[in-house]
Every structure is written in C-alpha cells, then in structure tokens.
Amino acid sequence: MTAIGEGIFESSESYRTALQQLDAVAKRLNLDPGIHERMRYPRRALVVSVPTLMDDGRTEVFLGYRVHHCTVPGPTKGGIRYHPGVTLSEVSALAMLMTWKCALMQLPYGGAKGGVACQPGHMSPRELEHMTRRYTVEVMLLIGPDLDIPAPDMGTDEQTMAWIMDTYAMTQGRTVPGVVTGKPILVGGSAGRRDATGRGLVYVLGQAVRDIGLELRGARVAIQGFGNVGSVTARLLWREGTAVIGITDAQGGVYNPNGLDIRALSQHVKEAGTVAGFADTEPISNADLLALPCDVLVPAALGGQITEKNADHVRARIVAEGANGPTTPEADQILAARGIPLIPDILANAGGVIVSYFEWVQGLQYHFWRESEINSRLQEVMIRAFNQVNAMAKREHVDLRTAALMVGIRRVADAFQLRGLYP
Ligand code: NAD
C-alpha cells in the first residue's frame, strides 16, 4: 500500500512498529482495505517552532508537534511529551496507539499526541513556563475542549497543564477547564488523576496474575522508571504487600532482594532527584533490572526497552507495560514463545486516559466527584476491558497485545464504517 507523501511519518521505529501491529490485526480482522488505509496515517499533524527566552538572555528555538490520529469516535485526546527524542514520527505513532487505547476503553475519543524536543531536566521552571506557553499558542489551532484535549506524558506534569490551561484561558477571556486534563485539583483537576495510571495498572495486574496462579501479595516486582507511572505503581504494589526489589531511573538504579521501603525511597527521591544512592541497596543497571529473577516486570519509562537482544534474559513470570511501546514486536514473539504473558500498554497504562476522561466530563459540568467514586469507576472500566481482552485472547488463540488491538481496532473500524467517507 502506498499513499502520496508516504515516508513523512515512518522514520521512527515506533511508527514502523505501530504500522506492523495495525497491518497484522487488519489482516486478522479482514478489515475493509479503504478503512485500513485511512487508519495508517494521522488525520492531521502540526509542526511548530517554539522560540523561548532562556534565563541567560538567549533565545532558543525548540521544535514542537501536535498530531491527531483519528477524529472519527469524537474529539481527540493524548499527552504532551517533553523529551529530546520527540519527533513527528514518534508523536504520530503514539497518537495512533491512543486511538486504539481509547476505543479499547470505550471512551468517546480519537487518539492524539504532542510534544516538544527538549531536555526538561536541564531547564529552569521559568524557561519551561515560557516554552509551554509559546507551544500552547502555536498549537492553539488544534486544541480545545471539544476538539483535542492534551494531558501530561513523559517530562510534563500538573504544573505544565496549569500553564497550558491558563494560556488558553487568556486567549478566550474565560477559564476553560475542559481544554486539558491532568491539572492540579485547585484549578479544575480531578481527584485520583495523579495516581490513575499506576492504579489502573495495579487493578489489571491483580486480575492477570490470577490467571497464572500468582497472588500480588508476596510477589516480587522490578520496575523501570520512577516517574508518575513507576512511582505510583511501586507505592500501590508495596501497599498491597508485594516486594518491590529493584527500581531504575534515568540516573541509576537500586536493588534490595528483601524489598525496598517505597515510602522512604520516595522521600529520598524528593531530596536527591534520583533513586540512586538510596540506603541499604545495591546499585543496578537497566540491563540487570530487566533480567532480574522476579514475578512481575513493569517497564514504566521509555519505549523500545525489551528487544530481540534482551527478551531472552527476562526472568519475570509476567510483564505489565506501564510505558508506551517498551517492547518491540520481535521481543513480543520471544516472550510469547517463552510462555511469559505481557499486559500491553494500551490496556495496562490506560488508567491515565480513563481518569482524564472523568476529569474532562467533570470540568464540562463544573461538578466534581469524590476520589472513592473515581477509583471505583476506574476499576470498573479497567476490569471490563481486561475481561474483554482476555476472552478475545482465549477465543482467537492470540497473545494479550494482539487481542487488545483486535478489540480496539475493530471498534474504530466500525465507527469509520458508520460515519462513511466525506464527501
Ligand atoms: P515521568 O517523566 O514522570 O517519568 C519517567 C521516568 O522514567 C523517570 O523516573 C525517569 O528518570 C525514567 N527514565 C528516563 N530515562 C530512563 C532510562 N534510560 N532508564 C531508566 N529510567 C529512565 O513519565 P511518566 O508520566 O511516568 O511516563 C512514563 C511512561 O509511561 C511513558 O512511556 C509514558 O508515555 C507512559 N504513560 C504515562 C501516563 C501518565 O499518566 N503519566 C499514562 C500512560 C502512559
């Protein structure tokens, strides 16, 4: 299949992986070729330059992106990532994944993603604020409460969302809480949003481990990444009575075979900015963490971490993808052949977009729910999706990723069919 301009989006491994997955599932589902072709490309993509006044008086220009993969199910939704590796191609791949994820969770959204290629860890809060406000204005054409609703992703947080909301509000002359989710509670955020991705992962993991005869209590867990997703997952699993034996972040890693005290570790990270150097631990590299003998492995940092080179070394009994795209298709096959089940990103880490949806609904109505209500609704959506995926996997004799994609892509294809092709 070819399309005019083909090649613009395919330059990254992530996009090639996303296409490979879509093409394989389209074949399995016997999708209409026209609909399949429409799904292979973003609906629209915007590239912007983001000139930013730095603290030393220089002006630095960053490249930013916002991509809408699919607008058929409703407005679009997806995070904004600040990371040096951000490219149009990677953002487009992540936008496509968001489409399948929202469909799998039965949320009325198409997928989107955005980002700025920058090093947020090396920028001051003032520089980050300048860059965020200018980026917001540059992508203003594409965002809005009934058009496209961004949220945090790697390198962005509640503060970033507050700046985006404020910048948008300034141009509208009124506060518009529905324009972003993942905001601080004081300016229209939702109870439970901060913990939502990790919490959702733990709900699904709790279901999945039963299938392989394991209990979360007493299980041994290794986690890559201690940001929003990794740290919440670690805390909730620790509270469930699991032993979190190893954690890495961008600056190092820690290992203790008896389990880490996650509350004390979080305090250490607040002071030191990294897990490295935490008391009573041995240092551990990413490579060794991924190969730790354990029950559960949670990659919750970057994409492309479990590959054909190291999938043979994984010694976990189950893998739950906190990050987006941490496992390559080759590694998927190796893990499946070795009998290691993997809960795919679009299922395992969907808690964030689910509670983002709750935040959006609450913001549109100016009516806010209690945290217990949020958590029980989150649990209901996650467990329903898990059961649908698990049933599909058993019925079709496929792994959980293929099953999750089959459920999500089928729904999107049916929506395309219902709306037809304009004009
Ligand atoms: P974050 O910026 O809060 O944290 C990222 C973590 O990864 C940090 O601890 C960082 O030190 C670590 N890291 C970076 N490079 C690393 C490396 N080379 N080795 C080990 N650790 C490294 O980001 P986040 O929001 O927790 O997102 C993490 C992943 O989860 C991303 O793939 C993101 O797309 C995905 N995700 C996030 C959410 C959410 O709600 N935040 C929702 C769904 C998916």
CSV table of C-alpha atoms and ligand atoms in Angstrom, one decimal:
chain,number,residue,atom,x,y,z
A,1,MET,CA,0.0,0.0,0.0
A,2,THR,CA,1.3,3.5,-0.8
A,3,ALA,CA,0.0,7.0,-0.2
A,4,ILE,CA,1.1,10.3,-1.5
A,5,GLY,CA,3.8,11.7,0.8
A,6,GLU,CA,4.5,8.3,2.3
A,7,GLY,CA,7.7,8.3,4.3
A,8,ILE,CA,7.0,11.5,6.3
A,9,PHE,CA,5.7,9.5,9.3
A,10,GLU,CA,7.6,6.3,9.0
A,11,SER,CA,11.1,7.4,10.0
A,12,SER,CA,10.9,6.1,13.6
A,13,GLU,CA,11.0,2.6,15.0
A,14,SER,CA,7.8,3.4,17.0
A,15,TYR,CA,5.8,4.3,13.8
A,16,ARG,CA,7.0,1.2,12.0
A,17,THR,CA,6.0,-0.9,15.0
A,18,ALA,CA,2.6,0.7,15.2
A,19,LEU,CA,2.0,0.1,11.4
A,20,GLN,CA,3.2,-3.5,11.7
A,21,GLN,CA,0.7,-4.1,14.5
A,22,LEU,CA,-2.1,-2.4,12.7
A,23,ASP,CA,-1.4,-4.3,9.4
A,24,ALA,CA,-1.3,-7.7,11.2
A,25,VAL,CA,-4.5,-7.0,13.0
A,26,ALA,CA,-6.3,-5.6,10.0
A,27,LYS,CA,-5.5,-8.9,8.2
A,28,ARG,CA,-6.8,-10.9,11.1
A,29,LEU,CA,-10.0,-8.8,11.2
A,30,ASN,CA,-10.4,-8.8,7.5
A,31,LEU,CA,-10.8,-5.1,7.5
A,32,ASP,CA,-12.1,-3.1,4.6
A,33,PRO,CA,-8.9,-2.0,2.7
A,34,GLY,CA,-10.1,1.6,2.4
A,35,ILE,CA,-10.7,1.9,6.2
A,36,HIS,CA,-7.4,0.1,6.9
A,37,GLU,CA,-5.6,2.6,4.7
A,38,ARG,CA,-7.2,5.6,6.4
A,39,MET,CA,-6.1,4.3,9.8
A,40,ARG,CA,-2.4,4.1,8.7
A,41,TYR,CA,-1.9,7.9,8.7
A,42,PRO,CA,-2.7,10.7,11.1
A,43,ARG,CA,-5.8,12.8,10.2
A,44,ARG,CA,-3.7,15.9,10.7
A,45,ALA,CA,-0.3,16.9,12.1
A,46,LEU,CA,1.1,20.3,13.0
A,47,VAL,CA,4.8,21.1,13.3
A,48,VAL,CA,5.7,24.3,15.1
A,49,SER,CA,8.8,26.1,16.2
A,50,VAL,CA,8.8,27.3,19.8
A,51,PRO,CA,11.1,30.3,20.4
A,52,THR,CA,11.9,30.5,24.1
A,53,LEU,CA,13.6,33.2,26.1
A,54,MET,CA,16.2,31.4,28.3
A,55,ASP,CA,17.4,32.6,31.6
A,56,ASP,CA,20.8,33.8,30.2
A,57,GLY,CA,19.1,36.1,27.7
A,58,ARG,CA,19.5,33.9,24.7
A,59,THR,CA,16.5,32.8,22.5
A,60,GLU,CA,16.4,29.1,21.9
A,61,VAL,CA,14.1,27.6,19.3
A,62,PHE,CA,12.6,24.2,20.1
A,63,LEU,CA,10.6,22.0,17.6
A,64,GLY,CA,7.1,21.1,18.8
A,65,TYR,CA,4.3,18.8,17.4
A,66,ARG,CA,0.6,18.0,17.8
A,67,VAL,CA,-0.9,15.1,15.9
A,68,HIS,CA,-4.5,14.0,15.6
A,69,HIS,CA,-4.5,10.4,14.5
A,70,CYS,CA,-8.3,9.8,14.2
A,71,THR,CA,-11.3,12.1,14.8
A,72,VAL,CA,-14.0,9.5,14.0
A,73,PRO,CA,-15.0,8.5,17.5
A,74,GLY,CA,-15.1,12.1,18.9
A,75,PRO,CA,-12.6,14.8,19.9
A,76,THR,CA,-9.0,13.7,20.2
A,77,LYS,CA,-7.1,13.0,23.4
A,78,GLY,CA,-3.4,12.4,24.2
A,79,GLY,CA,-0.5,13.5,26.2
A,80,ILE,CA,2.2,16.1,25.6
A,81,ARG,CA,5.8,14.8,26.0
A,82,TYR,CA,8.9,16.8,26.7
A,83,HIS,CA,12.0,14.7,25.8
A,84,PRO,CA,15.0,15.1,23.5
A,85,GLY,CA,13.8,12.1,21.4
A,86,VAL,CA,10.5,13.7,20.4
A,87,THR,CA,10.0,13.6,16.6
A,88,LEU,CA,7.0,14.0,14.3
A,89,SER,CA,7.2,10.3,13.6
A,90,GLU,CA,7.3,9.2,17.2
A,91,VAL,CA,4.4,11.5,18.2
A,92,SER,CA,2.4,10.2,15.3
A,93,ALA,CA,3.0,6.6,16.4
A,94,LEU,CA,1.9,7.4,20.0
A,95,ALA,CA,-1.2,9.2,18.6
A,96,MET,CA,-2.2,6.0,16.8
A,97,LEU,CA,-1.8,4.0,20.0
A,98,MET,CA,-4.1,6.5,21.8
A,99,THR,CA,-6.8,5.8,19.2
A,100,TRP,CA,-6.7,2.0,19.9
A,101,LYS,CA,-6.4,2.7,23.7
A,102,CYS,CA,-9.5,5.0,23.8
A,103,ALA,CA,-11.5,2.6,21.7
A,104,LEU,CA,-10.5,-0.4,23.9
A,105,MET,CA,-11.6,1.6,27.0
A,106,GLN,CA,-14.8,2.7,25.2
A,107,LEU,CA,-14.0,6.4,25.7
A,108,PRO,CA,-15.5,8.8,23.1
A,109,TYR,CA,-12.2,10.0,21.8
A,110,GLY,CA,-9.8,9.5,18.9
A,111,GLY,CA,-6.1,9.5,19.6
A,112,ALA,CA,-3.7,12.4,19.6
A,113,LYS,CA,-0.3,13.2,20.9
A,114,GLY,CA,2.1,16.2,21.2
A,115,GLY,CA,5.5,17.0,22.3
A,116,VAL,CA,8.5,19.3,22.3
A,117,ALA,CA,12.0,18.1,21.6
A,118,CYS,CA,13.8,19.5,24.7
A,119,GLN,CA,15.6,18.5,27.9
A,120,PRO,CA,13.2,19.5,30.6
A,121,GLY,CA,15.6,18.3,33.4
A,122,HIS,CA,18.1,20.9,32.2
A,123,MET,CA,15.6,23.8,32.1
A,124,SER,CA,14.6,26.2,34.9
A,125,PRO,CA,10.9,26.4,35.8
A,126,ARG,CA,10.8,29.9,34.2
A,127,GLU,CA,12.2,28.5,30.9
A,128,LEU,CA,9.7,25.6,31.0
A,129,GLU,CA,6.9,28.0,31.5
A,130,HIS,CA,8.0,30.3,28.6
A,131,MET,CA,8.3,27.3,26.3
A,132,THR,CA,5.0,25.8,27.4
A,133,ARG,CA,3.0,29.0,26.9
A,134,ARG,CA,4.5,29.6,23.5
A,135,TYR,CA,4.0,26.0,22.4
A,136,THR,CA,0.3,26.3,23.6
A,137,VAL,CA,-0.2,29.3,21.4
A,138,GLU,CA,1.5,27.7,18.4
A,139,VAL,CA,-0.8,24.6,18.6
A,140,MET,CA,-3.9,26.6,19.6
A,141,LEU,CA,-5.4,25.9,16.2
A,142,LEU,CA,-5.7,22.2,17.1
A,143,ILE,CA,-6.6,22.1,20.8
A,144,GLY,CA,-9.9,22.9,22.6
A,145,PRO,CA,-12.4,21.3,24.9
A,146,ASP,CA,-14.5,19.8,22.1
A,147,LEU,CA,-11.6,19.5,19.6
A,148,ASP,CA,-8.5,18.0,21.2
A,149,ILE,CA,-7.7,17.7,24.9
A,150,PRO,CA,-4.0,17.3,25.9
A,151,ALA,CA,-2.7,15.7,29.2
A,152,PRO,CA,0.6,15.0,30.8
A,153,ASP,CA,3.1,12.5,29.5
A,154,MET,CA,6.8,12.0,29.9
A,155,GLY,CA,8.5,15.2,31.1
A,156,THR,CA,5.3,17.1,31.7
A,157,ASP,CA,3.2,17.3,34.8
A,158,GLU,CA,0.3,19.1,36.5
A,159,GLN,CA,2.1,22.4,36.5
A,160,THR,CA,2.6,22.1,32.7
A,161,MET,CA,-1.2,21.5,32.3
A,162,ALA,CA,-2.0,24.5,34.5
A,163,TRP,CA,0.2,26.8,32.3
A,164,ILE,CA,-1.5,25.4,29.1
A,165,MET,CA,-5.0,25.9,30.6
A,166,ASP,CA,-4.1,29.5,31.7
A,167,THR,CA,-2.6,30.4,28.3
A,168,TYR,CA,-5.7,29.1,26.5
A,169,ALA,CA,-7.9,30.9,29.0
A,170,MET,CA,-6.1,34.2,28.4
A,171,THR,CA,-6.9,34.0,24.7
A,172,GLN,CA,-10.5,33.2,25.3
A,173,GLY,CA,-11.2,35.7,28.1
A,174,ARG,CA,-12.6,33.0,30.3
A,175,THR,CA,-11.5,29.9,32.2
A,176,VAL,CA,-11.8,26.7,30.1
A,177,PRO,CA,-11.2,23.7,32.4
A,178,GLY,CA,-12.0,21.2,29.6
A,179,VAL,CA,-9.1,22.2,27.4
A,180,VAL,CA,-6.5,19.9,29.3
A,181,THR,CA,-6.7,17.2,31.8
A,182,GLY,CA,-4.1,16.2,34.5
A,183,LYS,CA,-4.5,19.7,36.0
A,184,PRO,CA,-3.9,20.4,39.7
A,185,ILE,CA,-7.1,19.9,41.7
A,186,LEU,CA,-7.2,23.6,42.7
A,187,VAL,CA,-7.7,24.7,39.1
A,188,GLY,CA,-10.2,22.1,37.9
A,189,GLY,CA,-8.2,18.8,38.2
A,190,SER,CA,-9.8,15.6,39.3
A,191,ALA,CA,-9.3,13.7,42.5
A,192,GLY,CA,-7.3,10.5,41.7
A,193,ARG,CA,-5.8,11.7,38.4
A,194,ARG,CA,-2.3,11.8,39.6
A,195,ASP,CA,-2.3,8.1,40.7
A,196,ALA,CA,-4.6,6.9,37.9
A,197,THR,CA,-2.2,5.3,35.5
A,198,GLY,CA,-0.3,3.3,38.2
A,199,ARG,CA,-3.6,2.5,40.0
A,200,GLY,CA,-5.2,1.2,36.8
A,201,LEU,CA,-2.1,-0.9,36.1
A,202,VAL,CA,-2.3,-2.5,39.5
A,203,TYR,CA,-6.1,-3.3,39.0
A,204,VAL,CA,-5.4,-5.1,35.8
A,205,LEU,CA,-2.3,-6.8,37.0
A,206,GLY,CA,-4.2,-8.1,40.0
A,207,GLN,CA,-6.6,-9.8,37.6
A,208,ALA,CA,-3.9,-11.0,35.2
A,209,VAL,CA,-1.7,-12.7,37.8
A,210,ARG,CA,-4.6,-14.9,39.0
A,211,ASP,CA,-4.6,-16.4,35.5
A,212,ILE,CA,-1.1,-17.7,36.1
A,213,GLY,CA,-1.7,-18.8,39.6
A,214,LEU,CA,0.0,-15.9,41.3
A,215,GLU,CA,-1.1,-13.5,44.1
A,216,LEU,CA,0.1,-9.9,44.2
A,217,ARG,CA,0.7,-10.2,48.0
A,218,GLY,CA,4.2,-11.6,48.4
A,219,ALA,CA,5.1,-11.3,44.7
A,220,ARG,CA,8.5,-9.9,43.7
A,221,VAL,CA,8.4,-6.9,41.4
A,222,ALA,CA,11.0,-5.0,39.3
A,223,ILE,CA,10.1,-1.5,37.9
A,224,GLN,CA,11.9,0.6,35.3
A,225,GLY,CA,11.2,4.3,35.8
A,226,PHE,CA,10.2,6.1,39.0
A,227,GLY,CA,8.2,9.0,37.5
A,228,ASN,CA,4.5,9.4,37.6
A,229,VAL,CA,3.7,5.8,36.4
A,230,GLY,CA,6.6,4.0,38.0
A,231,SER,CA,6.4,5.6,41.5
A,232,VAL,CA,2.7,5.2,41.9
A,233,THR,CA,2.8,1.6,40.7
A,234,ALA,CA,5.6,1.0,43.2
A,235,ARG,CA,3.7,2.6,46.1
A,236,LEU,CA,0.4,0.8,45.4
A,237,LEU,CA,2.1,-2.6,44.9
A,238,TRP,CA,4.1,-2.1,48.1
A,239,ARG,CA,0.9,-1.3,50.0
A,240,GLU,CA,-0.6,-4.5,48.6
A,241,GLY,CA,2.2,-6.4,50.2
A,242,THR,CA,4.4,-7.1,47.2
A,243,ALA,CA,8.2,-6.9,47.5
A,244,VAL,CA,9.5,-4.2,45.0
A,245,ILE,CA,13.0,-5.5,44.8
A,246,GLY,CA,14.5,-3.3,42.0
A,247,ILE,CA,13.9,0.2,40.5
A,248,THR,CA,15.9,2.2,38.0
A,249,ASP,CA,15.5,5.8,36.7
A,250,ALA,CA,17.4,7.9,34.2
A,251,GLN,CA,20.3,8.4,36.6
A,252,GLY,CA,20.7,4.9,38.1
A,253,GLY,CA,19.0,2.1,39.9
A,254,VAL,CA,18.6,0.4,43.3
A,255,TYR,CA,18.2,-3.3,44.3
A,256,ASN,CA,17.4,-5.0,47.5
A,257,PRO,CA,16.4,-8.7,47.4
A,258,ASN,CA,14.3,-8.2,50.6
A,259,GLY,CA,12.2,-5.4,49.0
A,260,LEU,CA,12.6,-1.6,49.1
A,261,ASP,CA,10.8,0.7,51.5
A,262,ILE,CA,8.9,2.7,48.9
A,263,ARG,CA,7.8,5.5,51.3
A,264,ALA,CA,11.4,6.1,52.4
A,265,LEU,CA,12.6,5.8,48.7
A,266,SER,CA,10.1,8.5,47.6
A,267,GLN,CA,11.4,10.8,50.3
A,268,HIS,CA,15.0,10.1,49.1
A,269,VAL,CA,14.0,10.9,45.5
A,270,LYS,CA,12.4,14.2,46.7
A,271,GLU,CA,15.8,15.2,48.1
A,272,ALA,CA,18.2,13.6,45.7
A,273,GLY,CA,16.3,13.8,42.4
A,274,THR,CA,17.0,10.1,41.7
A,275,VAL,CA,16.6,6.6,43.3
A,276,ALA,CA,20.3,6.1,43.1
A,277,GLY,CA,22.2,6.2,46.4
A,278,PHE,CA,19.2,5.1,48.5
A,279,ALA,CA,20.3,3.5,51.8
A,280,ASP,CA,20.6,-0.3,52.2
A,281,THR,CA,20.6,-1.0,48.4
A,282,GLU,CA,23.0,-2.2,45.8
A,283,PRO,CA,23.2,-0.2,42.5
A,284,ILE,CA,21.6,-1.9,39.5
A,285,SER,CA,21.8,-1.1,35.8
A,286,ASN,CA,18.8,-1.1,33.4
A,287,ALA,CA,20.1,-4.2,31.7
A,288,ASP,CA,20.3,-6.1,35.0
A,289,LEU,CA,16.9,-4.8,36.2
A,290,LEU,CA,15.2,-6.2,33.1
A,291,ALA,CA,16.9,-9.5,33.7
A,292,LEU,CA,16.1,-9.8,37.4
A,293,PRO,CA,14.5,-13.1,38.5
A,294,CYS,CA,11.1,-11.8,39.7
A,295,ASP,CA,7.4,-12.4,39.4
A,296,VAL,CA,6.4,-9.1,37.7
A,297,LEU,CA,8.4,-6.8,35.5
A,298,VAL,CA,7.0,-3.3,34.9
A,299,PRO,CA,8.8,-1.2,32.3
A,300,ALA,CA,7.5,2.3,33.1
A,301,ALA,CA,10.0,4.6,31.5
A,302,LEU,CA,10.8,4.7,27.8
A,303,GLY,CA,9.9,2.9,24.6
A,304,GLY,CA,12.0,0.1,23.0
A,305,GLN,CA,13.5,-1.3,26.2
A,306,ILE,CA,12.7,-5.0,25.7
A,307,THR,CA,14.1,-6.0,22.3
A,308,GLU,CA,15.2,-9.1,20.5
A,309,LYS,CA,18.6,-8.5,22.1
A,310,ASN,CA,17.4,-8.9,25.7
A,311,ALA,CA,14.0,-10.6,25.7
A,312,ASP,CA,15.7,-13.9,26.3
A,313,HIS,CA,17.1,-12.5,29.5
A,314,VAL,CA,13.8,-11.6,31.0
A,315,ARG,CA,13.1,-13.8,34.0
A,316,ALA,CA,9.8,-12.4,35.2
A,317,ARG,CA,6.6,-14.5,35.1
A,318,ILE,CA,4.6,-11.7,33.7
A,319,VAL,CA,5.3,-8.3,32.2
A,320,ALA,CA,3.0,-5.2,32.5
A,321,GLU,CA,3.7,-2.3,30.2
A,322,GLY,CA,3.5,0.9,32.2
A,323,ALA,CA,5.3,2.8,29.5
A,324,ASN,CA,4.1,3.2,25.9
A,325,GLY,CA,5.8,0.8,23.5
A,326,PRO,CA,8.5,-0.6,25.8
A,327,THR,CA,8.5,-4.0,24.0
A,328,THR,CA,9.4,-4.4,20.3
A,329,PRO,CA,7.4,-6.9,18.1
A,330,GLU,CA,10.4,-9.2,17.9
A,331,ALA,CA,10.6,-9.2,21.7
A,332,ASP,CA,6.9,-9.9,21.9
A,333,GLN,CA,7.4,-13.0,19.9
A,334,ILE,CA,10.3,-14.2,22.1
A,335,LEU,CA,8.3,-13.6,25.3
A,336,ALA,CA,5.3,-15.4,23.9
A,337,ALA,CA,7.4,-18.3,22.8
A,338,ARG,CA,8.9,-18.5,26.3
A,339,GLY,CA,5.4,-18.5,27.8
A,340,ILE,CA,5.7,-15.1,29.6
A,341,PRO,CA,2.4,-13.2,29.3
A,342,LEU,CA,2.5,-9.5,28.7
A,343,ILE,CA,-0.2,-7.0,29.5
A,344,PRO,CA,0.1,-4.5,26.6
A,345,ASP,CA,0.4,-0.7,27.1
A,346,ILE,CA,-3.0,0.1,25.6
A,347,LEU,CA,-4.5,-2.0,28.4
A,348,ALA,CA,-2.1,-1.7,31.3
A,349,ASN,CA,-1.5,2.0,31.3
A,350,ALA,CA,-5.0,3.2,30.2
A,351,GLY,CA,-5.9,4.4,33.7
A,352,GLY,CA,-4.5,7.8,33.0
A,353,VAL,CA,-6.7,8.5,30.0
A,354,ILE,CA,-9.7,7.0,31.8
A,355,VAL,CA,-9.5,9.4,34.7
A,356,SER,CA,-8.6,12.2,32.2
A,357,TYR,CA,-12.0,11.4,30.6
A,358,PHE,CA,-13.6,11.7,34.1
A,359,GLU,CA,-11.8,15.0,34.7
A,360,TRP,CA,-13.0,16.3,31.3
A,361,VAL,CA,-16.6,15.3,32.0
A,362,GLN,CA,-16.4,16.9,35.5
A,363,GLY,CA,-14.9,20.1,34.0
A,364,LEU,CA,-17.6,20.4,31.4
A,365,GLN,CA,-20.3,20.1,34.1
A,366,TYR,CA,-18.4,22.0,36.9
A,367,HIS,CA,-19.4,19.1,39.1
A,368,PHE,CA,-16.7,17.1,40.8
A,369,TRP,CA,-16.8,13.5,42.2
A,370,ARG,CA,-15.2,12.0,45.3
A,371,GLU,CA,-11.9,10.1,44.9
A,372,SER,CA,-13.5,6.8,46.0
A,373,GLU,CA,-16.1,7.3,43.2
A,374,ILE,CA,-13.3,8.0,40.7
A,375,ASN,CA,-11.4,4.9,41.8
A,376,SER,CA,-14.3,2.5,41.7
A,377,ARG,CA,-15.3,3.8,38.2
A,378,LEU,CA,-11.7,3.4,37.1
A,379,GLN,CA,-11.6,-0.1,38.4
A,380,GLU,CA,-14.9,-1.0,36.6
A,381,VAL,CA,-13.6,0.3,33.2
A,382,MET,CA,-10.2,-1.4,33.6
A,383,ILE,CA,-11.6,-4.8,34.6
A,384,ARG,CA,-14.2,-4.7,31.9
A,385,ALA,CA,-11.5,-4.1,29.3
A,386,PHE,CA,-9.3,-6.8,30.8
A,387,ASN,CA,-12.0,-9.3,30.7
A,388,GLN,CA,-12.9,-8.5,27.0
A,389,VAL,CA,-9.2,-8.7,26.0
A,390,ASN,CA,-8.7,-11.9,27.9
A,391,ALA,CA,-11.8,-13.5,26.4
A,392,MET,CA,-10.7,-12.5,22.9
A,393,ALA,CA,-7.1,-13.9,23.5
A,394,LYS,CA,-8.6,-17.2,24.6
A,395,ARG,CA,-11.1,-17.3,21.8
A,396,GLU,CA,-8.7,-16.4,19.0
A,397,HIS,CA,-5.6,-18.1,20.5
A,398,VAL,CA,-3.6,-14.9,20.4
A,399,ASP,CA,-1.5,-13.0,22.9
A,400,LEU,CA,-3.0,-10.2,25.0
A,401,ARG,CA,-1.5,-7.4,22.8
A,402,THR,CA,-3.0,-8.9,19.6
A,403,ALA,CA,-6.3,-9.4,21.5
A,404,ALA,CA,-6.3,-5.8,22.8
A,405,LEU,CA,-5.5,-4.4,19.4
A,406,MET,CA,-8.2,-6.5,17.8
A,407,VAL,CA,-10.9,-5.2,20.2
A,408,GLY,CA,-9.8,-1.6,19.8
A,409,ILE,CA,-9.2,-1.5,16.1
A,410,ARG,CA,-12.5,-3.4,15.4
A,411,ARG,CA,-14.4,-0.7,17.2
A,412,VAL,CA,-12.6,2.2,15.4
A,413,ALA,CA,-13.2,0.4,12.0
A,414,ASP,CA,-16.9,0.1,12.8
A,415,ALA,CA,-17.0,3.8,13.6
A,416,PHE,CA,-15.4,4.6,10.3
A,417,GLN,CA,-17.9,2.4,8.5
A,418,LEU,CA,-20.9,4.1,10.3
A,419,ARG,CA,-19.7,7.6,9.5
A,420,GLY,CA,-18.7,6.9,5.9
A,421,LEU,CA,-16.3,8.9,3.8
A,422,TYR,CA,-16.9,12.6,3.3
A,423,PRO,CA,-17.7,14.0,0.7
B,1,NAD,P1,7.8,10.8,34.0
B,1,NAD,O1,8.6,11.8,33.3
B,1,NAD,O2,7.0,11.1,35.2
B,1,NAD,O3,8.9,9.6,34.5
B,1,NAD,C1,9.7,9.0,33.6
B,1,NAD,C2,10.7,8.1,34.4
B,1,NAD,O4,11.5,7.3,33.6
B,1,NAD,C3,11.6,8.9,35.3
B,1,NAD,O5,11.8,8.2,36.6
B,1,NAD,C4,12.9,8.9,34.5
B,1,NAD,O6,14.1,9.1,35.4
B,1,NAD,C5,12.8,7.5,34.0
B,1,NAD,N1,13.7,7.3,32.9
B,1,NAD,C6,14.0,8.1,31.8
B,1,NAD,N2,15.0,7.6,31.1
B,1,NAD,C7,15.3,6.4,31.7
B,1,NAD,C8,16.3,5.4,31.3
B,1,NAD,N3,17.1,5.5,30.3
B,1,NAD,N4,16.3,4.3,32.1
B,1,NAD,C9,15.5,4.2,33.2
B,1,NAD,N5,14.6,5.1,33.6
B,1,NAD,C10,14.5,6.2,32.8
B,1,NAD,O7,6.9,10.0,32.9
B,1,NAD,P2,5.6,9.1,33.2
B,1,NAD,O8,4.5,10.0,33.0
B,1,NAD,O9,5.8,8.3,34.4
B,1,NAD,O10,5.6,8.3,31.8
B,1,NAD,C11,6.4,7.1,31.7
B,1,NAD,C12,5.9,6.3,30.6
B,1,NAD,O11,4.6,5.9,30.8
B,1,NAD,C13,6.0,6.9,29.2
B,1,NAD,O12,6.2,5.9,28.2
B,1,NAD,C14,4.6,7.5,29.1
B,1,NAD,O13,4.2,7.6,27.7
B,1,NAD,C15,3.8,6.4,29.7
B,1,NAD,N6,2.4,6.8,30.2
B,1,NAD,C16,2.3,7.8,31.1
B,1,NAD,C17,1.0,8.1,31.5
B,1,NAD,C18,0.7,9.1,32.6
B,1,NAD,O14,-0.4,9.3,33.0
B,1,NAD,N7,1.7,9.9,33.1
B,1,NAD,C19,-0.1,7.4,31.0
B,1,NAD,C20,0.1,6.4,30.1
B,1,NAD,C21,1.4,6.1,29.7
